[in-house]
């Protein structure tokens, strides 16, 4: 068992080719400097709950692939808690300096993934194509029915990272650079080549290929779902999942009222494999734009929320992805918020892991394009939590999109200023100024620009956070749009400073004050000037 409460697959790691070869002049690294999983010199060693030390990225890849290793000594590590092994990191660096070895660089995700997958006995496809988990090409080459529209309101003024694409929403957000990168309509849990991680395997391809309209579309599947045989029910949802994974026409034709009703019953099951495959099939169906409103009107959302609260881990992954996909449709956003999806999504964002957190963040982003959902987020007291998550590099870019949406309304600005958002965003800007995503840097400036509107408090908070220093750097090296926003903020701050200085220098006619009050005194001073 892994430490995250989810049963992971176990496999034996065996390496037949060492990474290090002696050239006769240099010593080989001590074995304790080598990650047992990636078999490479560790650049960021961490200690896990069971006491072993690994490269941090190796643990992340294991979690992303939903596996736990059986090490050469027969032990199984517990990944529940991860603590940086600073002493070992320093020792490795000192050893490299003395031995003439190059200091280790962080390994590439794809390289570690390839090592692990080969040890598991199967091959994952390149990240440039598709793989289990997140696939950027799936996102960028995903469903794209219409061209995104740029709007001027603050909620749409952010620059979205290039790993998502936008829906046909009137409030969709697009990047400001050329070429403009769209949001993807596919949740992270979707992968065109993924296979189920449950105990039941997919039905062979011959059966799928023979399935066509001659079977009266959904009738056979519905009949299998309604049977009392759990195994046959599971076979039905696995077949549905495979048919709809890449076939757009099948997604549309199979998404009928009776099939959705039958699928609802299986989402409510307590059989883990059945619930998980049913939720995954629903994700596939939701990828078709014409199905999104139909699915919500069929009463699916309450069941997905229940899965987020009480379902199995893998089912929760798919449920979060389904809500993200359904939230891409404008007409669904208010309904999803009213039905109570915001609290469990916030919980998944804060306490989940891997793709679940990313999908939860993107679902919240699309939902907060609607003012009613922004108000709900604020009433839930989630602003402080969201700002805290900006320090987590795994989800910071996505959470920042939600923060920009909240800053688009007056009550959101007030709550963000109360939670010290200015200092938080300035700190994030400093962190991302030299490294990181340009879009994230730009979105920080957009959020600060929104917070500066109509707030007398912003000037003092910005001065305390020394925002001017950071914005001057943006003006020098940021994108065109970021530079423009930064200039506007700097001009506004300068004008307000000048106004305050003018008030301090203003001479007061105290005789007029005694006779007629401050207003008259200021008028007399104005007349004198």
Coordinates of C-alpha atoms in Angstrom, one line a residue:
X1 CA 0.0 0.0 0.0
X2 CA 1.2 3.5 -0.8
X3 CA 0.8 6.2 1.8
X4 CA -1.9 8.1 0.0
X5 CA -4.7 5.8 1.0
X6 CA -4.9 4.3 -2.5
X7 CA -3.9 0.8 -3.4
X8 CA -1.1 1.0 -5.9
X9 CA 0.3 -1.5 -8.3
X10 CA 3.5 -3.2 -7.2
X11 CA 6.3 -4.1 -9.5
X12 CA 9.9 -5.2 -9.3
X13 CA 12.6 -2.7 -10.4
X14 CA 15.6 -4.4 -12.0
X15 CA 18.3 -2.5 -13.8
X16 CA 20.6 -4.3 -16.2
X17 CA 22.7 -1.3 -17.3
X18 CA 24.4 1.0 -14.9
X19 CA 24.3 4.7 -15.5
X20 CA 27.9 5.3 -14.3
X21 CA 31.0 3.8 -15.8
X22 CA 34.5 4.3 -14.4
X23 CA 37.0 5.8 -16.8
X24 CA 39.9 4.8 -14.5
X25 CA 40.4 8.4 -13.3
X26 CA 37.2 9.1 -11.5
X27 CA 35.6 7.3 -8.6
X28 CA 32.1 6.0 -9.0
X29 CA 29.5 7.7 -6.8
X30 CA 28.7 5.8 -3.6
X31 CA 25.6 3.7 -3.8
X32 CA 23.8 5.8 -1.3
X33 CA 24.0 8.8 -3.7
X34 CA 22.1 6.9 -6.3
X35 CA 18.3 6.9 -6.6
X36 CA 17.1 3.3 -6.3
X37 CA 14.3 4.1 -8.9
X38 CA 16.0 6.2 -11.5
X39 CA 19.5 4.8 -10.9
X40 CA 20.9 8.3 -11.3
X41 CA 22.9 10.6 -9.0
X42 CA 20.3 12.5 -7.0
X43 CA 20.0 16.2 -7.4
X44 CA 17.0 16.6 -5.0
X45 CA 17.1 13.7 -2.5
X46 CA 14.1 13.3 -0.2
X47 CA 13.4 10.9 2.6
X48 CA 10.0 9.1 2.6
X49 CA 8.0 7.8 5.5
X50 CA 9.5 4.3 5.3
X51 CA 13.0 5.7 5.6
X52 CA 14.4 5.3 2.1
X53 CA 15.8 8.2 0.1
X54 CA 14.8 8.8 -3.5
X55 CA 15.1 11.5 -6.2
X56 CA 12.0 13.7 -5.7
X57 CA 10.9 13.4 -9.3
X58 CA 11.1 9.6 -9.1
X59 CA 8.4 9.7 -6.4
X60 CA 6.3 12.1 -8.5
X61 CA 6.4 9.8 -11.6
X62 CA 5.5 6.8 -9.4
X63 CA 2.5 8.6 -8.1
X64 CA 1.5 9.8 -11.6
X65 CA 1.7 6.3 -12.9
X66 CA -0.2 5.0 -9.9
X67 CA 2.4 2.4 -9.0
X68 CA 4.6 1.7 -5.9
X69 CA 8.0 0.0 -6.4
X70 CA 9.3 -3.2 -4.9
X71 CA 13.0 -2.4 -4.4
X72 CA 15.8 -4.8 -4.9
X73 CA 15.9 -5.6 -1.2
X74 CA 12.3 -6.6 -1.3
X75 CA 10.9 -3.6 0.6
X76 CA 8.1 -1.3 -0.5
X77 CA 8.5 2.4 0.3
X78 CA 5.8 4.5 1.8
X79 CA 5.3 7.8 0.0
X80 CA 2.9 9.3 2.5
X81 CA 5.4 12.0 3.7
X82 CA 8.3 13.4 1.9
X83 CA 11.1 15.4 3.6
X84 CA 14.0 17.0 1.8
X85 CA 17.3 15.3 2.7
X86 CA 19.4 18.5 2.8
X87 CA 22.4 16.8 4.5
X88 CA 22.7 14.2 1.7
X89 CA 22.2 16.8 -1.0
X90 CA 25.1 18.8 0.5
X91 CA 27.2 15.7 0.8
X92 CA 26.6 14.8 -2.9
X93 CA 27.5 18.3 -4.0
X94 CA 30.7 18.3 -2.0
X95 CA 31.6 14.8 -3.3
X96 CA 31.1 16.0 -6.9
X97 CA 33.3 19.0 -6.4
X98 CA 36.1 16.9 -4.9
X99 CA 35.8 14.0 -7.3
X100 CA 35.6 16.0 -10.5
X101 CA 32.0 14.9 -11.2
X102 CA 29.5 17.3 -12.7
X103 CA 26.9 18.4 -10.1
X104 CA 23.7 16.5 -10.8
X105 CA 20.9 18.2 -12.7
X106 CA 17.2 17.4 -12.1
X107 CA 16.3 14.4 -14.4
X108 CA 13.9 14.7 -17.2
X109 CA 10.4 13.5 -16.4
X110 CA 10.2 11.5 -19.6
X111 CA 13.5 9.7 -18.9
X112 CA 12.4 8.6 -15.4
X113 CA 9.0 7.6 -16.8
X114 CA 10.7 5.5 -19.4
X115 CA 12.8 3.7 -16.8
X116 CA 9.8 3.0 -14.6
X117 CA 7.6 1.9 -17.5
X118 CA 10.2 -0.5 -18.8
X119 CA 10.6 -2.0 -15.3
X120 CA 6.9 -2.5 -15.2
X121 CA 7.0 -4.5 -18.4
X122 CA 5.1 -2.2 -20.7
X123 CA 5.9 0.9 -22.7
X124 CA 4.4 4.3 -22.3
X125 CA 4.1 6.5 -25.4
X126 CA 6.0 9.7 -25.8
X127 CA 4.7 12.8 -24.0
X128 CA 4.5 14.4 -27.4
X129 CA 1.8 11.9 -28.3
X130 CA -0.1 10.3 -25.5
X131 CA 0.4 8.5 -22.2
X132 CA -1.3 7.5 -19.0
X133 CA -2.0 10.7 -17.2
X134 CA -1.6 14.2 -18.6
X135 CA -0.9 14.6 -22.3
X136 CA -0.2 18.0 -23.6
X137 CA -0.9 17.0 -27.2
X138 CA -4.3 15.7 -26.2
X139 CA -5.0 19.1 -24.6
X140 CA -3.8 21.2 -27.5
X141 CA -5.2 18.9 -30.2
X142 CA -8.5 18.3 -28.3
X143 CA -12.0 19.3 -29.1
X144 CA -12.1 22.8 -30.5
X145 CA -15.5 23.7 -31.8
X146 CA -15.2 27.5 -32.1
X147 CA -12.7 30.2 -32.0
X148 CA -12.2 31.8 -28.6
X149 CA -13.4 35.4 -28.1
X150 CA -11.4 38.0 -26.3
X151 CA -13.4 40.2 -23.9
X152 CA -12.2 43.3 -22.0
X153 CA -13.5 42.5 -18.5
X154 CA -11.0 41.6 -15.9
X155 CA -12.1 38.0 -15.6
X156 CA -11.0 37.4 -19.2
X157 CA -7.8 39.5 -19.1
X158 CA -5.5 36.7 -18.0
X159 CA -3.0 34.8 -20.0
X160 CA -3.7 31.1 -19.6
X161 CA -0.9 28.5 -19.6
X162 CA -0.6 26.6 -22.8
X163 CA -1.6 23.3 -21.4
X164 CA -5.3 24.0 -21.6
X165 CA -7.6 25.1 -24.3
X166 CA -10.7 27.1 -24.2
X167 CA -14.3 26.3 -24.7
X168 CA -16.7 28.2 -26.9
X169 CA -17.6 30.2 -23.9
X170 CA -18.4 33.9 -24.4
X171 CA -16.2 34.5 -21.3
X172 CA -13.4 32.3 -22.6
X173 CA -9.9 33.4 -21.9
X174 CA -7.1 33.4 -24.5
X175 CA -3.4 34.2 -24.4
X176 CA -2.3 37.6 -25.5
X177 CA 0.7 36.4 -27.4
X178 CA 0.9 35.2 -31.0
X179 CA 0.1 32.5 -31.8
X180 CA -2.7 32.5 -29.3
X181 CA -2.8 29.2 -27.4
X182 CA -6.2 27.8 -26.6
X183 CA -7.5 26.1 -23.4
X184 CA -7.9 22.3 -23.9
X185 CA -11.4 20.9 -23.4
X186 CA -10.0 17.6 -22.1
X187 CA -9.5 17.0 -18.4
X188 CA -6.2 15.7 -17.2
X189 CA -7.7 12.3 -16.3
X190 CA -8.5 11.7 -20.0
X191 CA -6.0 10.0 -22.2
X192 CA -6.6 8.6 -25.7
X193 CA -4.3 5.7 -25.1
X194 CA -5.0 5.0 -21.4
X195 CA -6.2 1.7 -20.2
X196 CA -8.3 1.0 -17.1
X197 CA -6.3 0.7 -13.9
X198 CA -9.0 -1.5 -12.4
X199 CA -8.9 -5.3 -12.2
X200 CA -11.0 -5.8 -15.3
X201 CA -9.4 -5.5 -18.7
X202 CA -11.0 -3.8 -21.7
X203 CA -12.9 -6.0 -24.1
X204 CA -10.7 -6.9 -27.1
X205 CA -10.6 -4.6 -30.1
X206 CA -12.5 -7.0 -32.3
X207 CA -15.6 -6.6 -30.1
X208 CA -15.4 -2.9 -30.2
X209 CA -14.9 -2.6 -33.9
X210 CA -17.9 -4.8 -34.5
X211 CA -20.0 -2.5 -32.4
X212 CA -21.9 -0.1 -34.7
X213 CA -25.3 1.4 -35.3
X214 CA -26.6 -2.0 -36.3
X215 CA -26.7 -2.8 -32.6
X216 CA -29.4 -0.2 -32.2
X217 CA -26.9 2.2 -30.7
X218 CA -27.2 2.3 -26.9
X219 CA -29.8 -0.6 -26.5
X220 CA -27.3 -3.4 -25.9
X221 CA -25.2 -1.3 -23.5
X222 CA -28.2 -0.2 -21.5
X223 CA -29.5 -3.8 -21.2
X224 CA -26.1 -4.9 -19.9
X225 CA -26.0 -2.0 -17.4
X226 CA -29.4 -2.9 -16.1
X227 CA -28.6 -6.6 -15.5
X228 CA -28.2 -7.8 -11.9
X229 CA -24.8 -9.3 -12.8
X230 CA -22.1 -6.9 -11.6
X231 CA -19.5 -8.4 -13.9
X232 CA -21.7 -7.8 -16.9
X233 CA -22.4 -4.2 -15.8
X234 CA -18.7 -3.7 -15.5
X235 CA -18.1 -5.1 -19.0
X236 CA -20.7 -2.7 -20.3
X237 CA -19.1 0.5 -18.9
X238 CA -15.7 -0.7 -20.0
X239 CA -17.0 -1.2 -23.5
X240 CA -18.7 2.2 -23.4
X241 CA -15.5 3.7 -22.1
X242 CA -13.4 2.3 -24.9
X243 CA -15.9 3.1 -27.7
X244 CA -16.1 6.7 -26.6
X245 CA -12.4 7.3 -26.0
X246 CA -11.6 8.4 -29.5
X247 CA -14.8 8.2 -31.4
X248 CA -16.5 11.6 -31.5
X249 CA -19.6 10.3 -33.3
X250 CA -20.1 7.5 -30.8
X251 CA -20.0 10.0 -27.9
X252 CA -22.8 11.9 -29.5
X253 CA -24.9 9.0 -30.6
X254 CA -24.6 7.0 -27.4
X255 CA -25.3 9.9 -25.0
X256 CA -29.1 9.2 -24.9
X257 CA -31.5 9.7 -22.0
X258 CA -31.8 6.0 -21.2
X259 CA -28.1 5.4 -21.3
X260 CA -27.4 8.4 -18.9
X261 CA -30.1 7.0 -16.6
X262 CA -28.5 3.6 -16.5
X263 CA -25.1 5.2 -16.0
X264 CA -26.4 7.2 -13.1
X265 CA -27.2 3.9 -11.3
X266 CA -23.7 2.6 -11.7
X267 CA -22.1 5.9 -10.5
X268 CA -23.9 5.2 -7.2
X269 CA -22.5 1.7 -6.8
X270 CA -20.0 0.7 -4.1
X271 CA -18.0 -1.6 -6.4
X272 CA -14.8 0.3 -7.0
X273 CA -14.0 -0.9 -10.5
X274 CA -17.6 -0.4 -11.7
X275 CA -17.8 3.1 -10.3
X276 CA -14.5 4.1 -11.7
X277 CA -15.1 2.9 -15.2
X278 CA -18.6 4.4 -15.2
X279 CA -17.1 7.8 -14.2
X280 CA -14.4 7.5 -16.8
X281 CA -17.0 6.7 -19.5
X282 CA -18.9 9.8 -18.4
X283 CA -15.7 11.9 -18.9
X284 CA -15.5 10.6 -22.5
X285 CA -19.1 11.4 -23.2
X286 CA -18.7 14.9 -21.8
X287 CA -16.0 15.7 -24.3
X288 CA -18.6 16.2 -27.0
X289 CA -19.9 19.8 -26.7
X290 CA -23.5 18.8 -27.6
X291 CA -23.5 16.4 -24.6
X292 CA -22.5 18.8 -21.9
X293 CA -25.9 20.4 -21.2
X294 CA -27.6 17.1 -21.7
X295 CA -25.5 15.4 -19.0
X296 CA -26.1 18.2 -16.5
X297 CA -29.8 18.2 -17.1
X298 CA -29.9 14.4 -16.6
X299 CA -29.0 14.9 -12.9
X300 CA -25.4 13.7 -13.1
X301 CA -23.8 16.5 -11.1
X302 CA -25.1 15.4 -7.6
X303 CA -23.7 12.0 -8.2
X304 CA -20.3 13.3 -9.2
X305 CA -20.3 15.5 -6.1
X306 CA -21.1 12.5 -3.9
X307 CA -18.2 10.6 -5.5
X308 CA -15.9 13.6 -4.7
X309 CA -17.0 13.3 -1.1
X310 CA -17.3 9.6 -0.6
X311 CA -16.1 7.8 -3.7
X312 CA -13.0 5.7 -4.4
X313 CA -9.8 7.5 -5.3
X314 CA -9.7 6.7 -9.0
X315 CA -13.4 7.5 -9.2
X316 CA -12.7 10.9 -7.6
X317 CA -10.1 11.5 -10.3
X318 CA -12.6 10.9 -13.1
X319 CA -15.4 12.8 -11.3
X320 CA -13.2 15.9 -11.0
X321 CA -12.3 15.6 -14.7
X322 CA -16.0 15.3 -15.6
X323 CA -17.0 18.4 -13.7
X324 CA -14.1 20.3 -15.3
X325 CA -15.3 19.2 -18.7
X326 CA -18.9 20.1 -18.0
X327 CA -18.0 23.5 -16.6
X328 CA -16.6 24.4 -20.0
X329 CA -20.1 25.0 -21.1
X330 CA -21.4 28.5 -20.2
X331 CA -25.0 27.3 -19.4
X332 CA -23.7 24.7 -17.0
X333 CA -21.7 26.9 -14.7
X334 CA -24.4 28.4 -12.5
X335 CA -26.2 25.0 -12.1
X336 CA -22.9 23.3 -11.1
X337 CA -22.3 25.9 -8.5
X338 CA -25.9 25.9 -7.2
X339 CA -25.8 22.1 -6.8
X340 CA -22.9 22.4 -4.4
X341 CA -19.8 21.4 -6.4
X342 CA -17.6 24.3 -5.1
X343 CA -16.7 22.9 -1.6
X344 CA -15.7 19.4 -2.8
X345 CA -13.7 20.9 -5.6
X346 CA -11.8 23.2 -3.2
X347 CA -11.1 20.2 -1.0
X348 CA -9.8 18.2 -4.0
X349 CA -7.6 21.1 -5.0
X350 CA -6.2 21.4 -1.5
X351 CA -6.0 17.7 -0.4
X352 CA -5.9 15.8 -3.7
X353 CA -2.9 14.9 -5.7
X354 CA -1.7 14.8 -9.3
X355 CA -4.2 15.3 -12.1
X356 CA -7.1 15.6 -9.6
X357 CA -5.8 18.9 -8.3
X358 CA -5.2 20.3 -11.8
X359 CA -8.7 19.4 -12.9
X360 CA -10.2 20.8 -9.7
X361 CA -8.3 24.1 -10.2
X362 CA -9.4 24.4 -13.9
X363 CA -13.0 23.5 -12.9
X364 CA -13.0 26.3 -10.4
X365 CA -11.5 28.7 -12.9
X366 CA -14.3 28.1 -15.4
X367 CA -17.0 28.2 -12.7
X368 CA -15.7 31.5 -11.3
X369 CA -16.2 33.1 -14.7
X370 CA -19.8 33.4 -13.3
X371 CA -20.4 36.1 -10.6
X372 CA -22.7 33.9 -8.5
X373 CA -19.9 31.3 -8.1
X374 CA -17.4 34.0 -7.2
X375 CA -19.7 35.1 -4.4
X376 CA -20.0 31.5 -3.2
X377 CA -16.2 31.0 -3.2
X378 CA -15.8 34.2 -1.1
X379 CA -18.6 33.2 1.4
X380 CA -16.9 29.9 1.8
X381 CA -13.8 31.7 3.1
X382 CA -11.6 30.1 0.5
X383 CA -9.7 33.2 -0.5
X384 CA -6.9 32.6 2.1
X385 CA -6.7 29.0 1.0
X386 CA -6.3 30.0 -2.7
X387 CA -3.6 32.5 -1.9
X388 CA -1.8 29.9 0.2
X389 CA -1.8 27.5 -2.8
X390 CA 0.0 30.1 -4.9
X391 CA 3.1 28.9 -3.1
X392 CA 2.6 25.4 -4.4
X393 CA 4.3 25.1 -7.8
X394 CA 2.3 22.1 -8.8
X395 CA -1.0 24.1 -9.0
X396 CA 0.1 27.8 -8.7
X397 CA -0.4 28.7 -12.3
X398 CA -4.0 27.2 -12.3
X399 CA -4.9 28.7 -8.9
X400 CA -3.8 32.1 -10.1
X401 CA -6.4 32.0 -12.8
X402 CA -9.1 31.6 -10.1
X403 CA -7.6 34.5 -8.2
X404 CA -7.7 36.8 -11.3
X405 CA -11.4 35.9 -11.7
X406 CA -12.1 36.8 -8.1
X407 CA -10.3 40.1 -8.5
X408 CA -12.7 41.0 -11.2
X409 CA -15.5 41.8 -8.8
X410 CA -15.7 44.3 -5.9
X411 CA -16.4 41.8 -3.2
X412 CA -13.5 39.6 -4.5
X413 CA -11.1 42.5 -4.5
X414 CA -12.1 43.4 -0.9
X415 CA -11.6 39.8 0.3
X416 CA -8.3 39.5 -1.5
X417 CA -7.0 42.7 0.0
X418 CA -8.1 41.5 3.4
X419 CA -6.2 38.3 2.9
X420 CA -3.0 40.2 2.0
X421 CA -3.1 39.3 -1.7
X422 CA -0.9 42.2 -2.7
X423 CA 2.1 40.9 -0.8
X424 CA 1.4 37.4 -1.9
X425 CA 1.2 38.3 -5.6
X426 CA 4.3 40.5 -5.4
X427 CA 6.2 37.6 -3.8
X428 CA 5.0 35.4 -6.6
X429 CA 6.2 38.0 -9.2
X430 CA 9.6 38.1 -7.6
X431 CA 9.8 34.3 -7.6
X432 CA 8.8 34.0 -11.3
X433 CA 10.8 37.0 -12.5
X434 CA 13.9 35.1 -13.3
X435 CA 12.4 31.7 -14.1
X436 CA 9.0 30.2 -14.7
X437 CA 6.1 30.8 -17.0
X438 CA 5.8 34.2 -18.7
X439 CA 2.0 33.7 -18.6
X440 CA 2.0 33.2 -14.9
X441 CA 4.1 36.4 -14.5
X442 CA 1.6 38.3 -16.7
X443 CA -1.4 37.0 -14.8
X444 CA 0.2 38.2 -11.5
X445 CA 0.3 41.7 -13.0
X446 CA -3.3 41.4 -14.2
X447 CA -4.4 40.4 -10.8
X448 CA -2.6 43.4 -9.2
X449 CA -4.1 45.7 -11.8
X450 CA -7.6 44.5 -10.9
X451 CA -6.9 45.0 -7.2
X452 CA -5.8 48.5 -7.8
X453 CA -9.2 49.6 -9.2
X454 CA -11.4 51.5 -6.8
X455 CA -9.4 50.6 -3.6
X456 CA -7.9 53.3 -1.4
X457 CA -6.1 50.5 0.5
X458 CA -4.2 49.3 -2.4
X459 CA -1.7 52.2 -2.4
X460 CA -0.6 51.5 1.1
X461 CA -0.5 47.8 0.7
X462 CA 1.5 48.1 -2.5
X463 CA 4.0 50.5 -0.9
X464 CA 4.5 48.1 2.0
X465 CA 5.1 45.2 -0.4
X466 CA 7.5 47.3 -2.5
X467 CA 5.4 46.6 -5.6
X468 CA 7.0 49.4 -7.6
X469 CA 10.4 47.7 -7.7
X470 CA 9.0 44.5 -9.1
X471 CA 6.8 46.3 -11.6
X472 CA 9.7 48.3 -12.9
X473 CA 11.4 44.9 -13.7
X474 CA 8.2 43.8 -15.6
X475 CA 8.2 47.1 -17.6
X476 CA 11.8 46.3 -18.6
X477 CA 11.5 42.6 -19.5
X478 CA 7.9 41.5 -19.4
X479 CA 5.5 40.8 -22.3
X480 CA 3.8 43.7 -24.1
X481 CA 0.6 43.3 -22.2
X482 CA 2.3 42.8 -18.9
X483 CA 4.4 45.9 -19.4
X484 CA 1.3 48.0 -20.2
X485 CA -0.5 46.8 -17.1
X486 CA 2.6 47.4 -15.0
X487 CA 2.9 51.0 -16.4
X488 CA -0.7 51.8 -15.6
X489 CA -0.3 50.6 -12.0
X490 CA 2.9 52.6 -11.6
X491 CA 1.2 55.8 -13.0
X492 CA -1.7 55.3 -10.6
X493 CA 0.6 54.8 -7.6
X494 CA 2.5 58.0 -8.5
X495 CA -0.7 60.0 -9.0
X496 CA -2.0 58.9 -5.6
X497 CA 1.3 59.7 -4.0
X498 CA 1.2 63.2 -5.5
X499 CA -2.3 63.7 -4.3
X500 CA -1.3 62.8 -0.7
X501 CA 1.7 65.1 -0.9
X502 CA -0.6 67.9 -2.1
X503 CA -2.9 67.4 0.8
X504 CA 0.0 67.5 3.3
X505 CA 1.4 70.8 1.7
X506 CA -2.0 72.5 1.6
X507 CA -2.1 75.6 3.7
X508 CA -5.2 75.9 5.9
X509 CA -6.8 79.2 6.7
X510 CA -7.5 78.6 10.4
X511 CA -9.6 81.7 10.8
X512 CA -11.9 80.4 8.0
X513 CA -12.0 77.0 9.7
X514 CA -13.2 78.6 12.9
X515 CA -15.8 80.6 11.1
X516 CA -17.1 78.4 8.4
X517 CA -15.4 75.0 8.5
X518 CA -12.8 73.1 6.4
X519 CA -14.8 73.2 3.2
X520 CA -14.9 77.0 3.2
X521 CA -11.2 77.2 4.1
X522 CA -10.2 75.0 1.2
X523 CA -12.3 77.1 -1.2
X524 CA -10.6 80.3 0.0
X525 CA -7.2 78.7 -0.5
X526 CA -8.2 77.7 -4.0
X527 CA -9.4 81.2 -4.7
X528 CA -6.1 82.7 -3.5
X529 CA -4.2 80.4 -5.8

